[in-house]
XYZ file of C-alpha atoms in Angstrom:
657
model
C -220.223 -86.150 40.440
C -220.687 -84.148 43.791
C -217.923 -81.686 44.310
C -217.759 -83.084 47.964
C -217.633 -86.991 48.178
C -217.890 -88.865 51.186
C -215.087 -91.212 50.645
C -213.636 -94.193 53.048
C -210.256 -95.953 52.541
C -209.089 -99.025 53.358
C -205.062 -99.030 53.471
C -203.208 -102.717 53.586
C -199.914 -102.528 55.226
C -197.072 -104.993 55.406
C -193.408 -104.916 56.716
C -191.595 -107.984 57.638
C -189.997 -106.146 60.502
C -193.412 -104.626 61.721
C -192.066 -101.055 60.755
C -194.579 -98.211 59.295
C -191.931 -96.060 57.764
C -192.628 -92.337 57.533
C -193.331 -92.577 54.065
C -196.371 -94.564 54.925
C -197.369 -91.832 57.530
C -197.016 -89.107 55.109
C -199.112 -90.999 52.304
C -201.782 -91.560 54.944
C -201.618 -87.717 56.241
C -201.984 -86.433 52.833
C -204.752 -88.841 52.085
C -206.886 -87.696 55.065
C -207.291 -84.579 53.184
C -209.761 -86.305 50.865
C -211.064 -89.213 52.595
C -213.525 -89.269 55.673
C -212.546 -92.544 57.326
C -209.477 -94.570 57.034
C -208.935 -98.195 58.194
C -205.274 -99.450 58.373
C -204.924 -103.396 58.162
C -201.593 -104.585 59.064
C -200.724 -107.969 57.928
C -198.584 -108.847 60.932
C -197.895 -107.246 64.123
C -196.174 -103.585 64.229
C -193.719 -102.485 66.585
C -194.904 -100.393 69.650
C -193.625 -97.119 67.854
C -195.073 -97.972 64.575
C -198.521 -98.654 66.127
C -198.679 -95.417 67.778
C -197.558 -93.556 64.648
C -200.230 -95.358 62.152
C -202.772 -94.969 64.893
C -202.700 -91.255 64.854
C -203.361 -90.849 61.203
C -206.212 -93.339 60.705
C -209.480 -93.932 62.186
C -209.293 -97.705 63.146
C -206.100 -100.034 62.866
C -206.532 -103.847 62.547
C -203.547 -106.263 63.144
C -204.242 -109.506 61.625
C -201.916 -112.512 60.719
C -199.613 -112.159 57.475
C -202.216 -114.089 55.036
C -203.790 -113.270 51.899
C -201.201 -110.640 50.838
C -202.706 -107.141 50.182
C -205.730 -108.487 48.759
C -206.333 -110.304 52.441
C -205.812 -106.988 53.984
C -208.532 -105.471 51.704
C -210.981 -108.011 52.657
C -210.488 -107.882 56.394
C -210.998 -104.042 56.365
C -214.102 -104.262 54.039
C -215.385 -106.678 56.635
C -214.533 -104.401 59.564
C -216.437 -101.576 58.013
C -219.114 -103.753 56.901
C -221.073 -103.942 53.578
C -224.220 -101.784 54.934
C -222.002 -98.975 56.224
C -220.024 -98.843 53.040
C -223.083 -98.409 50.908
C -223.217 -94.952 52.748
C -220.186 -93.780 51.343
C -219.712 -92.264 47.645
C -216.176 -94.359 47.246
C -214.465 -96.851 48.768
C -210.469 -96.440 48.125
C -208.478 -99.572 48.439
C -204.764 -98.800 48.649
C -201.735 -100.404 50.208
C -198.152 -99.568 50.835
C -196.156 -100.321 47.573
C -196.188 -96.706 46.327
C -194.513 -93.644 47.526
C -196.565 -90.360 47.585
C -198.391 -88.375 47.127
C -195.632 -86.773 44.768
C -198.152 -84.138 43.816
C -201.465 -83.365 45.448
C -204.071 -86.280 45.530
C -206.569 -83.819 44.582
C -205.319 -83.479 41.172
C -206.030 -87.183 40.558
C -209.246 -87.086 42.465
C -210.626 -83.977 40.751
C -209.745 -85.725 37.291
C -211.414 -88.883 38.129
C -214.365 -87.114 39.437
C -215.120 -85.757 36.121
C -215.309 -89.406 34.601
C -218.679 -91.103 34.515
C -217.436 -94.638 35.284
C -218.442 -97.151 38.251
C -214.766 -97.730 39.631
C -211.405 -96.429 38.666
C -207.442 -97.178 39.380
C -204.663 -94.932 39.618
C -203.209 -97.118 37.174
C -203.671 -99.945 34.596
C -201.691 -102.694 33.338
C -202.446 -103.794 29.483
C -203.380 -107.462 28.619
C -200.443 -109.516 27.777
C -200.385 -112.858 25.785
C -199.036 -115.022 26.823
C -199.651 -114.622 30.329
C -196.390 -114.066 32.054
C -197.107 -115.830 35.161
C -198.389 -119.103 33.455
C -196.716 -118.995 29.813
C -200.200 -119.711 28.223
C -203.422 -117.760 27.782
C -204.089 -114.321 28.653
C -203.607 -111.851 31.382
C -206.185 -109.704 31.166
C -206.099 -105.767 31.097
C -206.655 -105.001 34.562
C -206.397 -101.857 37.263
C -203.430 -102.222 39.385
C -204.560 -103.525 42.882
C -202.150 -100.872 44.617
C -205.089 -97.971 44.337
C -208.512 -98.553 43.253
C -211.623 -96.629 43.966
C -215.172 -98.184 43.732
C -218.116 -95.877 43.588
C -221.685 -96.103 45.328
C -223.565 -97.969 42.734
C -220.849 -100.841 42.863
C -220.536 -100.706 46.476
C -223.982 -101.283 47.307
C -224.401 -104.004 44.546
C -224.946 -107.789 45.878
C -222.157 -108.687 43.388
C -219.811 -106.621 45.116
C -220.460 -108.351 48.360
C -220.552 -111.648 46.664
C -217.042 -111.212 45.007
C -215.495 -110.531 48.507
C -217.361 -113.641 50.236
C -216.407 -115.909 47.576
C -212.756 -114.891 47.197
C -210.347 -117.599 46.615
C -207.969 -118.494 49.124
C -204.524 -116.584 48.282
C -201.391 -118.110 49.275
C -198.737 -116.964 47.222
C -198.150 -113.624 45.337
C -198.964 -115.371 42.061
C -202.249 -115.927 43.647
C -202.995 -112.339 44.400
C -202.178 -111.511 40.715
C -203.953 -114.408 39.205
C -206.914 -114.729 41.501
C -207.661 -111.134 42.516
C -205.485 -108.096 40.846
C -205.964 -109.443 37.139
C -209.637 -110.396 37.650
C -211.241 -107.994 39.742
C -211.458 -105.580 36.664
C -212.616 -108.295 34.321
C -215.088 -109.882 36.738
C -216.907 -106.371 37.223
C -216.800 -105.118 33.628
C -218.196 -108.436 32.323
C -220.940 -107.724 34.944
C -221.591 -104.106 33.001
C -219.716 -102.195 35.299
C -217.499 -99.432 33.770
C -213.928 -99.018 34.664
C -211.314 -96.432 33.734
C -207.708 -95.449 34.852
C -205.820 -92.268 35.384
C -202.634 -93.404 34.056
C -203.752 -95.689 31.000
C -201.337 -97.746 29.137
C -202.964 -96.605 25.735
C -201.729 -93.396 26.353
C -198.082 -94.428 27.135
C -197.428 -97.414 24.671
C -196.337 -99.970 27.375
C -198.031 -102.579 29.399
C -197.406 -100.963 32.777
C -196.697 -97.376 32.601
C -196.847 -96.827 36.106
C -193.727 -98.798 36.119
C -192.030 -98.832 32.747
C -192.791 -95.184 32.075
C -192.134 -94.023 35.395
C -190.263 -90.832 34.062
C -193.221 -89.845 31.763
C -195.919 -90.349 34.352
C -194.043 -87.987 36.899
C -193.937 -85.541 34.087
C -197.759 -85.957 33.938
C -197.844 -85.251 37.738
C -198.912 -89.057 38.590
C -199.021 -88.816 42.390
C -197.456 -92.423 43.075
C -194.052 -93.948 42.407
C -193.754 -97.749 42.689
C -191.301 -98.737 45.476
C -190.150 -102.070 43.333
C -188.615 -99.676 40.688
C -185.780 -99.176 43.142
C -185.034 -102.865 44.221
C -186.346 -104.897 41.195
C -183.825 -107.009 39.156
C -182.167 -104.378 36.968
C -182.509 -107.024 34.124
C -186.237 -106.232 33.895
C -185.477 -102.209 34.021
C -182.893 -102.625 31.426
C -185.221 -104.709 28.977
C -187.883 -102.190 29.119
C -185.720 -99.171 29.255
C -187.126 -97.927 32.416
C -185.492 -94.610 33.376
C -185.728 -94.450 37.123
C -182.806 -91.931 37.337
C -184.652 -89.554 34.985
C -187.779 -89.969 37.113
C -185.979 -88.714 40.205
C -184.444 -85.862 38.427
C -187.881 -84.700 37.382
C -189.259 -85.326 40.747
C -186.628 -83.143 42.096
C -187.330 -80.385 39.700
C -191.175 -80.506 39.681
C -192.242 -81.918 43.285
C -191.732 -80.777 47.056
C -191.787 -84.480 48.055
C -189.015 -85.489 50.393
C -187.066 -88.061 48.735
C -185.418 -88.847 51.844
C -188.683 -90.673 52.668
C -187.816 -92.972 49.867
C -184.438 -93.527 50.704
C -184.950 -94.219 54.518
C -187.524 -97.046 53.297
C -185.971 -98.752 50.310
C -182.513 -99.187 52.076
C -184.053 -101.667 54.262
C -185.558 -103.795 51.668
C -182.919 -103.586 48.708
C -179.725 -105.303 47.605
C -177.332 -102.505 47.472
C -175.952 -103.095 43.886
C -179.679 -103.479 42.631
C -180.594 -100.301 44.029
C -177.410 -98.469 42.958
C -177.965 -99.919 39.433
C -181.580 -98.955 39.102
C -181.450 -95.498 40.712
C -177.970 -94.935 39.162
C -176.259 -93.506 42.383
C -173.286 -92.430 40.319
C -172.180 -88.933 39.980
C -169.715 -88.003 37.282
C -168.473 -84.595 38.542
C -166.306 -81.808 36.703
C -163.201 -80.759 37.797
C -164.734 -76.854 38.409
C -167.467 -76.419 40.836
C -170.704 -76.835 39.724
C -172.642 -74.340 41.874
C -172.152 -70.760 40.980
C -171.677 -69.497 44.406
C -168.369 -69.122 45.002
C -168.556 -69.286 48.758
C -168.261 -72.561 50.237
C -171.085 -73.985 51.961
C -171.033 -75.054 55.585
C -169.770 -78.701 55.397
C -169.172 -79.102 59.186
C -165.933 -80.429 60.359
C -163.857 -81.978 57.890
C -161.131 -84.523 58.417
C -158.594 -86.508 56.368
C -157.922 -89.874 58.136
C -154.903 -91.662 56.395
C -152.636 -94.695 57.187
C -149.217 -93.798 56.089
C -146.889 -96.762 55.817
C -144.958 -95.713 53.050
C -143.792 -92.335 53.905
C -142.015 -91.732 50.492
C -145.809 -91.364 49.217
C -146.859 -88.837 51.809
C -146.394 -86.058 49.522
C -148.619 -87.499 46.939
C -151.254 -87.701 49.169
C -150.749 -84.228 50.570
C -150.743 -82.417 47.363
C -154.006 -84.077 46.658
C -155.411 -83.244 50.025
C -154.781 -79.461 49.520
C -157.549 -79.657 47.205
C -159.952 -79.592 49.896
C -161.580 -76.403 49.794
C -162.034 -75.711 53.501
C -159.593 -76.137 56.654
C -159.587 -79.651 57.950
C -157.986 -82.046 60.447
C -155.231 -84.340 59.405
C -155.450 -87.373 61.399
C -152.843 -90.348 60.511
C -151.407 -93.653 61.598
C -148.104 -95.217 60.893
C -146.129 -98.033 62.294
C -142.916 -96.648 63.705
C -142.037 -93.619 65.939
C -139.433 -92.290 63.289
C -142.261 -92.170 60.432
C -144.453 -90.556 63.267
C -142.134 -87.671 63.414
C -141.403 -87.709 59.679
C -145.208 -87.096 59.052
C -145.764 -84.532 61.556
C -142.893 -82.388 60.142
C -144.610 -82.566 56.630
C -147.994 -81.823 57.977
C -146.639 -78.613 59.755
C -145.551 -77.157 56.346
C -148.736 -77.548 54.746
C -151.588 -74.987 54.214
C -155.233 -75.998 55.138
C -154.351 -78.495 58.000
C -155.763 -77.012 61.042
C -154.999 -79.799 63.639
C -152.585 -82.566 63.218
C -152.904 -85.827 65.123
C -150.542 -88.809 64.499
C -150.351 -92.378 66.261
C -148.499 -95.323 65.891
C -150.522 -98.512 65.661
C -149.899 -100.845 68.439
C -149.360 -103.856 66.026
C -148.659 -103.923 62.352
C -151.522 -106.121 61.414
C -154.728 -105.366 59.424
C -153.057 -102.484 57.648
C -155.196 -99.789 57.069
C -158.415 -101.310 58.318
C -157.157 -102.170 61.684
C -155.980 -98.516 62.222
C -159.082 -97.034 61.161
C -161.429 -99.308 63.261
C -159.044 -99.522 66.325
C -156.600 -96.653 66.418
C -159.151 -93.898 65.600
C -161.999 -95.404 67.266
C -162.114 -92.641 69.911
C -162.307 -90.067 67.042
C -165.232 -91.271 65.022
C -167.813 -92.467 67.840
C -168.585 -89.009 69.423
C -169.820 -87.126 66.437
C -166.596 -84.722 66.160
C -166.194 -84.930 62.678
C -169.173 -84.528 60.053
C -167.298 -85.752 56.954
C -164.024 -87.631 56.533
C -161.829 -88.754 53.552
C -160.104 -91.994 54.311
C -156.675 -92.531 52.469
C -153.702 -94.659 52.714
C -150.180 -95.044 50.930
C -150.982 -97.701 48.274
C -147.857 -99.443 46.498
C -149.327 -103.021 46.006
C -145.986 -104.736 45.955
C -147.833 -108.005 45.248
C -148.555 -107.240 41.622
C -147.117 -105.504 38.616
C -146.285 -101.916 39.157
C -148.660 -100.701 36.302
C -151.715 -102.370 37.752
C -150.719 -101.268 41.303
C -150.685 -97.516 40.177
C -153.739 -97.569 37.820
C -155.617 -98.693 40.967
C -154.218 -96.144 42.998
C -154.689 -93.437 40.667
C -158.732 -94.783 40.252
C -159.243 -94.163 43.860
C -157.135 -91.034 44.280
C -158.210 -89.132 41.151
C -162.068 -90.279 42.087
C -161.738 -88.789 45.479
C -159.520 -85.696 45.164
C -158.801 -84.667 41.550
C -159.085 -80.943 41.671
C -160.089 -78.212 44.118
C -163.219 -77.726 42.291
C -164.025 -81.675 42.063
C -163.657 -81.765 45.739
C -165.900 -79.025 46.313
C -168.515 -80.794 44.292
C -168.087 -83.825 46.622
C -168.707 -81.881 49.346
C -171.564 -80.181 47.839
C -173.159 -83.547 47.265
C -172.848 -84.531 50.952
C -174.080 -81.146 52.142
C -177.297 -81.320 49.508
C -177.946 -84.827 50.228
C -178.308 -86.010 53.842
C -179.134 -89.399 52.606
C -175.688 -89.976 51.279
C -173.523 -91.581 53.791
C -170.413 -93.008 51.922
C -169.054 -91.778 48.694
C -166.594 -94.427 46.815
C -165.105 -94.744 43.312
C -166.970 -97.711 41.385
C -165.552 -100.803 41.449
C -161.894 -101.231 39.906
C -162.207 -103.732 36.807
C -159.457 -102.841 34.504
C -156.620 -105.837 34.810
C -158.504 -107.070 38.086
C -161.098 -109.929 38.021
C -163.412 -108.446 39.936
C -166.839 -108.188 38.095
C -169.142 -110.799 39.132
C -166.787 -112.390 41.517
C -165.325 -109.745 44.094
C -166.863 -111.367 47.291
C -164.065 -114.005 46.762
C -163.955 -115.953 49.799
C -165.079 -112.992 52.045
C -168.750 -113.506 51.932
C -169.097 -116.398 54.544
C -167.146 -114.293 57.218
C -168.711 -111.025 56.136
C -172.101 -112.487 57.041
C -170.594 -113.642 60.332
C -169.548 -110.329 61.219
C -172.639 -108.617 60.046
C -174.458 -110.595 62.514
C -172.103 -109.883 65.292
C -172.691 -105.984 64.464
C -176.264 -106.305 64.189
C -175.761 -105.310 60.540
C -179.451 -106.359 59.136
C -179.322 -105.741 55.274
C -179.235 -108.156 52.295
C -175.962 -108.839 50.943
C -175.578 -108.760 46.791
C -174.981 -112.157 45.351
C -171.657 -112.172 43.736
C -170.248 -108.464 43.446
C -170.864 -106.251 46.665
C -170.942 -102.612 46.307
C -167.449 -102.030 48.261
C -165.051 -99.513 48.990
C -162.590 -101.289 46.891
C -158.873 -100.297 48.112
C -160.447 -98.998 51.331
C -160.404 -95.027 50.236
C -163.635 -93.166 50.396
C -165.533 -90.532 51.853
C -167.639 -91.043 54.615
C -169.974 -89.749 57.607
C -168.553 -91.286 60.726
C -172.237 -91.773 61.890
C -173.012 -93.828 58.862
C -170.476 -96.688 59.858
C -171.248 -96.038 63.757
C -171.917 -100.046 64.313
C -168.201 -100.522 62.909
C -166.566 -98.467 65.145
C -168.450 -98.935 68.482
C -167.553 -102.529 68.179
C -164.098 -103.159 70.148
C -161.915 -104.913 67.465
C -158.833 -106.572 68.801
C -155.656 -106.605 66.771
C -155.172 -110.499 67.434
C -158.383 -110.616 65.132
C -156.558 -109.472 62.111
C -154.106 -111.435 60.029
C -150.147 -110.817 60.656
C -148.110 -109.581 57.907
C -147.652 -110.882 55.166
C -150.461 -112.546 55.441
C -153.078 -109.620 54.151
C -155.215 -112.252 52.183
C -158.806 -112.504 51.329
C -160.776 -114.290 54.114
C -159.036 -112.223 56.578
C -161.127 -109.566 58.765
C -159.388 -106.609 56.860
C -160.841 -107.616 53.475
C -164.361 -108.518 55.329
C -164.330 -105.025 56.947
C -163.539 -103.675 53.434
C -166.530 -105.112 51.999
C -168.907 -104.354 55.063
C -168.531 -100.481 55.056
C -171.260 -99.656 52.529
C -173.618 -102.224 54.062
C -173.266 -100.807 57.602
C -174.056 -97.539 55.779
C -177.029 -98.965 54.411
C -178.011 -100.451 57.882
C -177.870 -96.999 59.418
C -180.437 -95.662 56.586
C -177.577 -93.908 54.179
C -176.946 -94.658 50.597
C -173.723 -95.253 48.994
C -172.957 -92.782 45.850
C -170.561 -93.666 43.349
C -168.253 -90.760 42.236
C -166.059 -90.329 39.202
C -164.132 -87.641 37.626
C -164.478 -87.145 34.014
C -160.827 -88.482 32.535
C -161.566 -91.704 34.798
C -165.025 -92.215 33.599
C -163.522 -92.020 29.896
C -161.184 -94.770 30.406
C -163.263 -96.925 32.502
C -166.450 -96.774 30.407
C -164.460 -97.548 27.137
C -162.724 -100.508 28.818
C -165.872 -101.560 30.352
C -167.788 -101.546 26.939
C -164.901 -103.250 25.229
C -164.701 -106.068 27.503
C -168.772 -106.531 27.282
C -168.724 -106.223 23.751
C -166.086 -109.041 23.542
C -167.816 -111.379 25.637
C -171.492 -110.741 24.032
C -169.902 -110.927 20.668
C -169.179 -114.660 21.361
C -172.838 -115.505 22.114
C -175.798 -115.676 19.703
C -177.611 -112.603 18.632
C -179.907 -111.891 21.474
C -180.916 -109.512 24.150
C -179.437 -109.053 27.742
C -181.927 -111.123 29.663
C -181.636 -114.098 26.794
C -177.778 -113.990 27.276
C -178.025 -113.791 31.181
C -180.227 -116.756 30.994
C -178.321 -118.684 28.649
C -174.867 -118.209 30.716
C -176.968 -118.990 33.774
C -178.258 -122.175 32.485
C -174.563 -123.166 31.438
C -173.014 -122.237 34.949
C -175.981 -124.441 36.756
C -174.818 -126.961 34.685
C -171.010 -127.018 35.673
C -170.016 -125.207 32.430
C -169.767 -128.176 30.070
C -167.583 -127.790 27.120
C -168.595 -129.295 23.654
C -170.915 -129.102 20.860
C -173.823 -128.867 23.007
C -172.558 -126.295 25.432
C -174.939 -123.349 24.350
C -177.987 -125.902 24.090
C -180.685 -124.432 26.533
C -183.393 -127.067 28.231
C -186.934 -125.821 27.105
C -188.122 -125.263 30.802
C -190.994 -122.823 31.277
C -188.525 -119.986 32.429
C -186.769 -120.474 29.419
C -189.582 -120.132 27.425
C -190.457 -117.013 28.875
C -187.076 -115.695 28.199
C -187.007 -116.727 24.621
C -190.396 -114.914 24.252
C -188.911 -111.596 25.921
C -186.285 -111.238 23.374
C -186.091 -111.267 19.164
C -186.950 -114.462 17.669
C -184.730 -115.764 14.472
C -187.461 -117.828 12.650
C -189.511 -116.284 9.533
C -192.831 -117.512 11.618
C -191.661 -115.706 14.632
C -190.442 -112.656 12.668
C -193.743 -112.190 10.978
C -195.688 -112.772 14.466
C -193.399 -109.825 15.865
C -193.891 -107.745 13.025
C -197.709 -108.281 13.046
C -197.734 -107.527 16.855
C -195.497 -104.563 16.291
C -197.728 -103.037 13.524
C -200.982 -103.582 15.650
C -199.548 -102.118 18.620
C -198.228 -98.948 16.863
C -201.716 -98.308 15.089
C -203.664 -98.872 18.444
C -201.038 -96.353 20.142
C -200.872 -93.627 17.225
C -204.276 -94.013 16.109
C -207.013 -95.905 18.625
C -209.999 -95.176 16.530
C -208.558 -96.652 12.978
C -207.373 -99.750 15.012
C -210.941 -100.345 16.295
C -212.279 -99.965 13.004
C -209.343 -102.485 11.350
C -209.413 -104.942 14.368
C -212.172 -107.443 12.553
C -210.160 -107.300 9.190
C -206.930 -108.347 11.352
C -208.828 -111.304 12.843
C -209.994 -112.438 9.395
C -206.456 -112.108 7.690
C -205.113 -114.109 11.047
C -207.554 -116.779 10.598
C -206.834 -117.364 7.045
C -203.042 -117.157 7.022
C -202.665 -119.242 9.999
C -203.018 -122.714 8.492
C -200.935 -121.634 5.204
C -198.092 -120.264 7.492
C -198.395 -123.561 9.375
C -197.717 -125.507 6.245
C -194.976 -123.262 4.590
C -193.001 -122.559 7.768
């Protein structure tokens, strides 16, 4: 191949809100270094700002109806360039917005592929799968993935290439895009005698889709693209396939200068928060000593403690913990009587580390710590006077057994303010990660029925309130990521929409009716979604002894539940229980019987089988896969023998089994 190739690219873009995020602009800017001409096809209208931004980094911008998914965009771009004009280029690049990058210079991948004698190539490939996961039958052929494919001149100028696009079937669904184009394009042209290769080849990694499943290993090998879907895909798939996105992000931080804030600013807009936090493991287990070697505190900006102090007898407990904050801070507090205000002010005057004390008496004793935060302190948090705030309150929980209330309280306070070194690690985390807007202890589950149900009855009003505040993000289904107990660290600008709204005391429940469905409990669950809407992540934080207790009890509860189910893997168990739930939780001998729907068959095929026939089939597949991965040459030699043995054994096994 020539050392200087003439390349043209068609970039297919889709965003349901008409936004071309910064990661798209960055990718196109870097692509320009290797591509002579770029045509961007937007499937759907763009905002004025995005249209201007995209136009600056491409040669032609086409805005069309959102039809045909990315393949429709490719076809429109190809037709806009024209087949005669395409034949003048050495390579046509078809790529879309489903990946972040380049994590490493595109030149590394292009240089490697220039040295390969092939008619077309892809950034990554997908292995053949039987049965086809989209249909449950037949085969999904091995194919180059459609997010990045390069077609060279011989194929570009062929009549077959033109005919392929002219005869492309109508694409109406995502499944159509896969079955009618993505999985067929490679097979169609290799059947015609054209050769294809992949930069990331499944045979080198041992999985069917290494660009997704082996995301950490591909980044070690300097693969320049990172699939967006790894962040917001169903965690069940990532769990089943052992996808280690957290490791990939650690490796990315160590080996690439790619700005990960480009990822967070985009992915927060499209993710369910719990899926994102699960897939990317947005959890920090922080030690009690500072991680950084430097003894000097960083410039954390202006820090405050913001506390609602109803039970003044618990004030000393809070103040002992806030002394762990390693920099001077303001202490701003609310309470419900002038007498308590005077008591709080006297206590604060004696405490080191407190720069300024502000104590206010709430107008009405309604809504507890939530109303005091968003009404009484509204003026302090809408003008950016504070960079970072620790929200606390005096928690007694008299409505529950004292051991439960105390354990819940320690769960929050320990995970926010455990030691001076621990707090310094929290502040360092915010300082080093500008995308983090809120830091919360994880959901408290010991002795509380929160797992899987913690919307309780709050979701309808939360959705209504989110619309009122123009918070436009996806809510999690059953268990929101939330600041349960309403103690947390936050950047005020991450909660700007909640502070800007002028709440009224009458909107909050009067005492003692502090109940689910009331505004206080709704706002408790909206905090992290407000931050998400503002473009900030929520980080779970825990100290080491809390991790030990919480994880041990969580593992016990998980194994106790799973031990009552048939031996199988998590996806199968999840599907089994989903069918039971959808049937209305029937009891009796047939409780655990699953209807054999196509979805059930797919779920069963993804997990271990218990019959001898299935066991032999899985053993045969495992042996072939291992041999193919470890010794491809020997595998090719032995393949005819496998087919012959299978043909002989199939009727015998049918009789015996």
